[in-house]
Coordinates of C-alpha atoms and ligand atoms in Angstrom, one line a residue:
X1 CA 0.0 0.1 0.0
X2 CA 1.1 3.6 -0.9
X3 CA 0.5 6.3 1.4
X4 CA 3.1 8.5 0.2
X5 CA 2.2 12.1 0.0
X6 CA -1.0 12.0 2.0
X7 CA -0.4 13.7 5.0
X8 CA -4.0 13.0 6.4
X9 CA -4.1 10.8 9.4
X10 CA -4.6 7.2 8.3
X11 CA -6.6 4.7 10.0
X12 CA -4.0 2.5 12.1
X13 CA -4.8 -1.1 10.5
X14 CA -2.1 -3.6 10.4
X15 CA -0.9 -2.5 6.8
X16 CA -0.8 1.0 7.8
X17 CA 1.5 0.1 10.9
X18 CA 3.6 -2.1 9.3
X19 CA 4.5 0.8 6.8
X20 CA 5.0 3.3 9.7
X21 CA 7.4 0.6 11.2
X22 CA 9.1 0.7 7.7
X23 CA 9.3 4.4 7.8
X24 CA 10.7 4.6 11.3
X25 CA 13.5 2.3 10.1
X26 CA 14.2 4.7 7.3
X27 CA 14.7 7.4 9.9
X28 CA 11.2 8.7 9.3
X29 CA 8.9 10.4 11.6
X30 CA 5.7 8.8 12.3
X31 CA 2.8 10.4 14.8
X32 CA 1.0 8.2 16.6
X33 CA -1.4 7.6 19.4
X34 CA -0.5 6.6 23.1
X35 CA -3.3 6.5 26.1
X36 CA -2.1 10.1 26.8
X37 CA -1.3 12.2 23.9
X38 CA -0.2 11.5 20.6
X39 CA 3.5 11.5 20.2
X40 CA 6.0 12.2 17.2
X41 CA 8.4 9.1 16.7
X42 CA 11.6 8.4 15.3
X43 CA 14.0 5.5 15.7
X44 CA 15.5 6.3 19.2
X45 CA 18.9 4.7 18.1
X46 CA 19.1 6.7 15.2
X47 CA 20.5 10.0 16.1
X48 CA 19.7 11.7 12.3
X49 CA 16.1 10.7 12.6
X50 CA 15.8 11.9 16.5
X51 CA 17.4 15.6 15.0
X52 CA 14.3 15.5 12.7
X53 CA 11.5 15.5 15.6
X54 CA 13.5 18.4 17.2
X55 CA 13.4 20.2 14.1
X56 CA 9.8 19.3 13.3
X57 CA 8.7 20.6 16.7
X58 CA 11.1 23.6 16.9
X59 CA 12.1 22.2 20.2
X60 CA 15.4 23.2 21.7
X61 CA 18.0 20.3 21.5
X62 CA 18.6 20.2 25.1
X63 CA 15.2 19.2 26.0
X64 CA 15.2 15.3 26.2
X65 CA 12.8 13.0 25.0
X66 CA 10.7 10.0 26.2
X67 CA 11.9 6.7 24.6
X68 CA 8.8 4.4 24.1
X69 CA 9.6 0.8 24.6
X70 CA 7.5 -2.7 24.2
X71 CA 7.9 -4.1 27.3
X72 CA 9.7 -3.8 30.8
X73 CA 12.1 -6.4 29.8
X74 CA 13.4 -3.8 27.5
X75 CA 14.4 -1.5 30.1
X76 CA 17.6 -3.2 30.3
X77 CA 18.3 -2.0 26.5
X78 CA 18.2 1.4 27.6
X79 CA 19.4 1.7 31.3
X80 CA 22.4 1.3 32.5
X81 CA 21.1 -0.2 35.6
X82 CA 17.4 -1.1 36.4
X83 CA 16.8 -0.4 40.1
X84 CA 14.5 -2.5 41.7
X85 CA 12.0 0.9 42.3
X86 CA 11.9 0.9 38.5
X87 CA 11.1 -3.0 38.3
X88 CA 8.2 -2.3 41.3
X89 CA 6.5 0.7 39.3
X90 CA 6.9 -1.1 35.6
X91 CA 5.4 -4.4 37.0
X92 CA 2.3 -2.2 38.6
X93 CA 1.8 0.4 36.2
X94 CA 3.1 -0.6 32.6
X95 CA 1.7 -0.6 30.0
X96 CA 0.5 2.9 31.1
X97 CA 0.8 6.3 31.5
X98 CA 4.1 6.5 33.6
X99 CA 7.9 7.6 32.1
X100 CA 10.7 6.7 34.4
X101 CA 14.5 8.4 34.2
X102 CA 16.8 6.0 34.7
X103 CA 21.1 6.3 34.2
X104 CA 21.5 5.6 30.4
X105 CA 23.5 2.9 28.7
X106 CA 26.4 4.5 26.7
X107 CA 24.9 3.7 23.3
X108 CA 22.0 5.6 23.8
X109 CA 22.3 8.8 21.4
X110 CA 22.9 12.0 23.5
X111 CA 20.5 13.9 21.3
X112 CA 17.6 11.7 22.7
X113 CA 18.5 12.5 26.3
X114 CA 19.3 16.5 25.7
X115 CA 22.9 15.8 26.6
X116 CA 22.2 14.1 29.7
X117 CA 23.3 10.7 31.0
X118 CA 20.0 9.9 31.6
X119 CA 17.1 8.8 29.6
X120 CA 13.2 8.7 29.9
X121 CA 11.6 5.4 29.0
X122 CA 7.8 4.6 28.8
X123 CA 5.7 1.5 27.9
X124 CA 2.4 3.0 26.7
X125 CA -0.8 1.4 26.9
X126 CA -2.7 1.8 23.8
X127 CA -2.9 -0.8 21.2
X128 CA -1.4 1.1 18.3
X129 CA 1.4 2.3 19.9
X130 CA 2.4 -1.3 21.3
X131 CA 1.7 -2.8 17.8
X132 CA 3.9 -0.2 16.3
X133 CA 6.5 -1.0 18.9
X134 CA 6.4 -4.6 18.1
X135 CA 6.1 -3.9 14.4
X136 CA 9.2 -1.7 14.5
X137 CA 11.5 -4.0 17.2
X138 CA 13.4 -1.4 19.1
X139 CA 12.3 2.1 21.0
X140 CA 10.9 5.1 19.7
X141 CA 11.4 8.5 21.1
X142 CA 8.6 10.4 20.6
X143 CA 7.6 13.8 22.4
X144 CA 4.0 15.0 22.3
X145 CA 3.1 15.7 18.5
X146 CA 2.8 19.5 18.9
X147 CA 5.2 22.3 17.8
X148 CA 7.3 23.7 21.0
X149 CA 5.2 25.2 24.2
X150 CA 1.6 24.6 22.0
X151 CA -1.2 22.3 23.5
X152 CA -0.5 18.5 23.4
X153 CA -2.9 16.8 20.2
X154 CA -5.1 14.0 21.8
X155 CA -6.5 13.6 18.2
X156 CA -5.0 12.7 14.8
X157 CA -6.4 16.0 13.6
X158 CA -4.5 17.8 16.0
X159 CA -1.5 16.3 14.9
X160 CA -2.1 17.4 11.1
X161 CA -2.9 21.1 12.6
X162 CA 0.5 21.3 14.7
X163 CA 2.6 19.4 12.3
X164 CA 1.0 19.2 8.6
X165 CA 4.0 17.9 6.2
X166 CA 6.8 17.9 8.7
X167 CA 5.6 14.6 9.9
X168 CA 5.8 11.8 7.3
X169 CA 2.7 9.6 8.5
X170 CA -0.2 10.3 11.1
X171 CA -1.4 7.0 12.3
X172 CA -5.0 7.8 13.6
X173 CA -6.1 5.8 16.6
X174 CA -8.9 7.6 17.7
X175 CA -9.0 10.1 21.0
X176 CA -6.5 9.5 23.5
X177 CA -8.4 8.1 26.8
X178 CA -6.2 9.9 29.6
X179 CA -5.6 13.2 27.7
X180 CA -2.9 14.6 29.8
X181 CA 1.0 13.6 29.4
X182 CA 2.2 10.8 31.6
X183 CA 3.4 11.3 35.3
X184 CA 7.5 11.3 35.4
X185 CA 9.6 9.9 38.3
X186 CA 13.2 10.3 38.0
X187 CA 15.0 7.2 39.6
X188 CA 18.4 8.1 38.6
X189 CA 19.4 9.5 42.1
X190 CA 19.6 8.6 45.6
X191 CA 15.7 9.6 46.3
X192 CA 12.8 9.3 43.7
X193 CA 11.4 12.7 42.3
X194 CA 8.4 13.5 40.7
X195 CA 9.1 15.7 37.8
X196 CA 5.5 15.9 36.2
X197 CA 2.2 15.0 37.8
X198 CA 0.0 12.8 35.8
X199 CA -2.8 10.3 35.5
X200 CA -0.9 8.2 37.9
X201 CA -0.7 9.9 41.3
X202 CA 1.9 10.7 43.5
X203 CA 0.2 8.8 46.1
X204 CA 0.0 5.9 44.0
X205 CA 3.5 5.8 43.3
X206 CA 4.3 6.2 47.1
X207 CA 2.4 3.4 47.9
X208 CA 4.2 1.3 45.5
X209 CA 7.6 2.7 46.4
X210 CA 6.9 2.9 50.3
X211 CA 8.7 6.3 50.4
X212 CA 7.9 9.7 49.7
X213 CA 8.6 11.2 46.2
X214 CA 10.5 14.5 46.3
X215 CA 8.6 17.1 44.1
X216 CA 10.3 19.2 41.9
X217 CA 8.5 22.4 41.5
X218 CA 8.9 24.4 37.8
X219 CA 10.4 27.2 39.8
X220 CA 13.1 25.4 41.5
X221 CA 13.8 23.5 38.2
X222 CA 13.9 27.0 36.5
X223 CA 15.9 28.8 39.0
X224 CA 18.6 25.9 39.1
X225 CA 19.8 25.6 35.3
X226 CA 22.1 22.6 36.2
X227 CA 18.9 20.6 37.0
X228 CA 16.6 21.9 34.0
X229 CA 15.5 18.6 32.2
X230 CA 11.7 19.2 31.4
X231 CA 10.1 21.4 29.2
X232 CA 7.1 20.3 30.6
X233 CA 8.5 21.8 33.9
X234 CA 8.8 25.4 32.6
X235 CA 6.3 27.4 34.0
X236 CA 4.8 28.6 30.6
X237 CA 4.0 25.7 28.3
X238 CA 1.1 23.6 26.9
X239 CA -0.2 27.3 26.0
X240 CA -3.0 28.4 23.6
X241 CA -2.5 31.4 21.6
X242 CA -5.4 33.2 22.9
X243 CA -4.8 34.9 26.0
X244 CA -5.8 32.5 28.6
X245 CA -6.6 33.4 32.6
X246 CA -7.4 31.0 35.5
X247 CA -10.3 32.5 37.8
X248 CA -11.5 31.6 41.2
X249 CA -15.1 30.3 40.5
X250 CA -16.4 32.9 43.3
X251 CA -14.9 35.8 40.9
X252 CA -16.0 34.5 37.3
X253 CA -19.1 36.2 37.0
X254 CA -18.0 39.7 37.9
X255 CA -15.2 39.0 35.5
X256 CA -17.3 37.8 32.5
X257 CA -19.7 41.0 33.4
X258 CA -16.4 43.2 33.6
X259 CA -15.0 41.9 30.3
X260 CA -18.4 41.7 28.2
X261 CA -18.8 45.4 29.0
X262 CA -16.2 46.2 27.4
X263 CA -17.1 44.4 24.3
X264 CA -14.7 41.6 24.7
X265 CA -15.4 38.1 23.2
X266 CA -14.5 35.4 25.7
X267 CA -14.5 31.4 25.9
X268 CA -15.2 29.9 29.3
X269 CA -14.1 26.9 30.4
X270 CA -16.7 26.2 33.1
X271 CA -16.6 23.7 35.9
X272 CA -19.7 24.6 38.4
X273 CA -20.6 28.0 36.6
X274 CA -23.9 27.8 35.0
X275 CA -23.0 30.5 32.4
X276 CA -25.5 31.0 29.1
X277 CA -23.8 31.8 26.1
X278 CA -24.6 35.1 24.3
X279 CA -22.9 37.1 21.5
X280 CA -20.0 37.5 23.4
X281 CA -19.4 34.4 24.9
X282 CA -18.5 30.8 24.3
X283 CA -19.2 28.3 26.8
X284 CA -17.5 24.7 27.2
X285 CA -19.3 23.0 30.4
X286 CA -16.2 20.7 31.6
X287 CA -17.0 17.4 33.1
X288 CA -17.4 16.5 36.8
X289 CA -15.1 13.7 37.2
X290 CA -10.9 14.6 37.2
X291 CA -10.5 11.9 34.8
X292 CA -13.1 13.0 32.4
X293 CA -12.2 16.4 32.8
X294 CA -8.3 15.6 31.7
X295 CA -9.8 13.7 29.0
X296 CA -11.5 16.4 27.3
X297 CA -8.9 19.5 28.4
X298 CA -6.8 19.7 25.5
X299 CA -9.6 19.2 23.0
X300 CA -11.8 21.8 24.5
X301 CA -8.9 24.2 25.0
X302 CA -7.9 23.8 21.4
X303 CA -11.6 24.6 20.5
X304 CA -11.8 27.8 22.4
X305 CA -8.5 28.7 20.9
X306 CA -9.4 28.0 17.2
X307 CA -11.8 30.9 17.6
X308 CA -10.2 34.1 17.8
X309 CA -11.4 35.4 20.9
X310 CA -9.9 38.4 23.0
X311 CA -9.7 36.2 26.3
X312 CA -10.1 32.4 27.2
X313 CA -11.2 32.0 31.0
X314 CA -10.9 28.9 32.9
X315 CA -12.8 28.2 36.2
X316 CA -10.4 26.5 38.7
X317 CA -11.2 23.1 39.3
X318 CA -10.8 21.3 42.9
X319 CA -7.7 21.5 44.2
X320 CA -7.3 17.8 45.7
X321 CA -4.5 15.0 44.6
X322 CA -7.0 13.4 42.1
X323 CA -6.8 17.0 40.1
X324 CA -2.9 17.3 40.4
X325 CA -2.1 17.0 36.7
X326 CA -5.0 19.0 35.7
X327 CA -3.7 21.9 37.6
X328 CA -0.4 21.8 36.8
X329 CA -1.4 21.9 33.0
X330 CA -4.0 24.7 33.3
X331 CA -1.3 26.5 35.3
X332 CA 1.3 26.4 32.8
X333 CA -1.4 27.1 30.0
X334 CA -3.0 30.3 31.9
X335 CA -2.0 33.2 33.9
X336 CA -3.4 33.8 37.2
X337 CA -6.3 36.7 37.8
Ligands
LIG1 O1 2.6 11.0 28.0 C1 3.6 11.4 27.3 O2 4.7 11.4 27.9 C2 3.8 11.7 26.0 C3 3.7 10.4 25.1 C4 3.6 10.9 23.5 O3 4.6 9.4 25.6 N1 5.0 12.4 25.4 C5 5.6 13.6 25.9 O4 6.8 13.9 25.7 O5 4.9 14.1 26.9 P1 7.3 15.4 25.9 O6 8.8 15.3 25.4 O7 6.3 16.3 25.6 O8 7.7 15.2 27.4 C6 8.6 14.4 27.9 C7 9.1 15.4 29.1 C8 9.7 16.5 28.9 O9 9.2 17.3 30.0 C9 10.9 15.8 29.2 O10 12.0 16.8 29.6 C10 11.3 14.9 30.2 O11 9.8 14.2 29.9 N2 12.1 14.2 30.2 C11 12.5 13.4 29.3 N3 13.9 12.7 29.4 C12 14.5 13.1 30.4 C13 15.5 13.0 31.3 N4 16.5 12.2 30.9 N5 15.6 13.7 32.7 C14 14.6 14.4 32.7 N6 13.5 14.9 31.9 C15 13.1 13.9 30.8
LIG2 MG1 5.4 18.0 25.2

């Protein structure tokens, strides 16, 4: 089957997956679905192929990529040593939305790791990603398939919007179930650190490891340049182009009134607020449960961002453990009122 010249997403049947695996072998770029967000994949052992990811995304070269692997056994192909903590977490959460940072084997290209001696590894829980990994037979380096500092794609059409011709093939596996990027735990040092909150919560990881995680906040990460390793940890990231503000629920009505009096067109990501739409407002009512909210978050932000509005207002959701990943992404996507 020939897909050449067709940048539209392609339904990920067996033929498309075999074709994608061949493209990866040739050093080309393939976007594929995972359970979190769509990834922009390249052969992780091929430095030239990985360089193309950075070009396509416009991502600075010192920002490391996650290598996707087909099984926990493959950890040994990439990590110098696999600590017990990594084995325990893989046994409990893989395949799944958890990435682990481990010390890298010497042969892992530095371009993958942004020049660091550690490598990020994850076995994704998505049938298309797993079939692709098996068909390809190696590690696939894949950041989220968006341009640098933009909202991550959770549908194949978003990848097309973001990257267009810069990607050789887009495998369509439908909408991502989790909707926000994986939890990242750094196990390369003496004590485990949480680098990025995700669907798998801090408490779930601590329950397996029987120890507390060190929480690395974006601020401390930014002030200590030696330690900067995660673009996902910069304070501004995953942002829509429209100005977006995070609003406490009790101030929202007043802020909306003020803005509409000034004829501002606003998009509202509402949680509790029961706001009717009018000439100046477009309202998306978000789901009540954290898991459903996360799944809908990037699609909803993308939709509001496409409407050429003056501002997007996001009603602050709850602040409990289950909402940690959502609040983290909302903080990065918005400014505070
Ligand atoms: O859910 C996900 O993890 C998605 C899907 C595609 O798997 N991928 C993803 O990739 O979010 P990306 O590149 O957008 O974010 C990966 C994060 C970055 O913040 C990066 O800095 C961090 O992982 N990371 C990767 N390798 C690292 C390393 N060696 N040390 C510290 N952080 C690392
Ligand atoms: Mg990303």
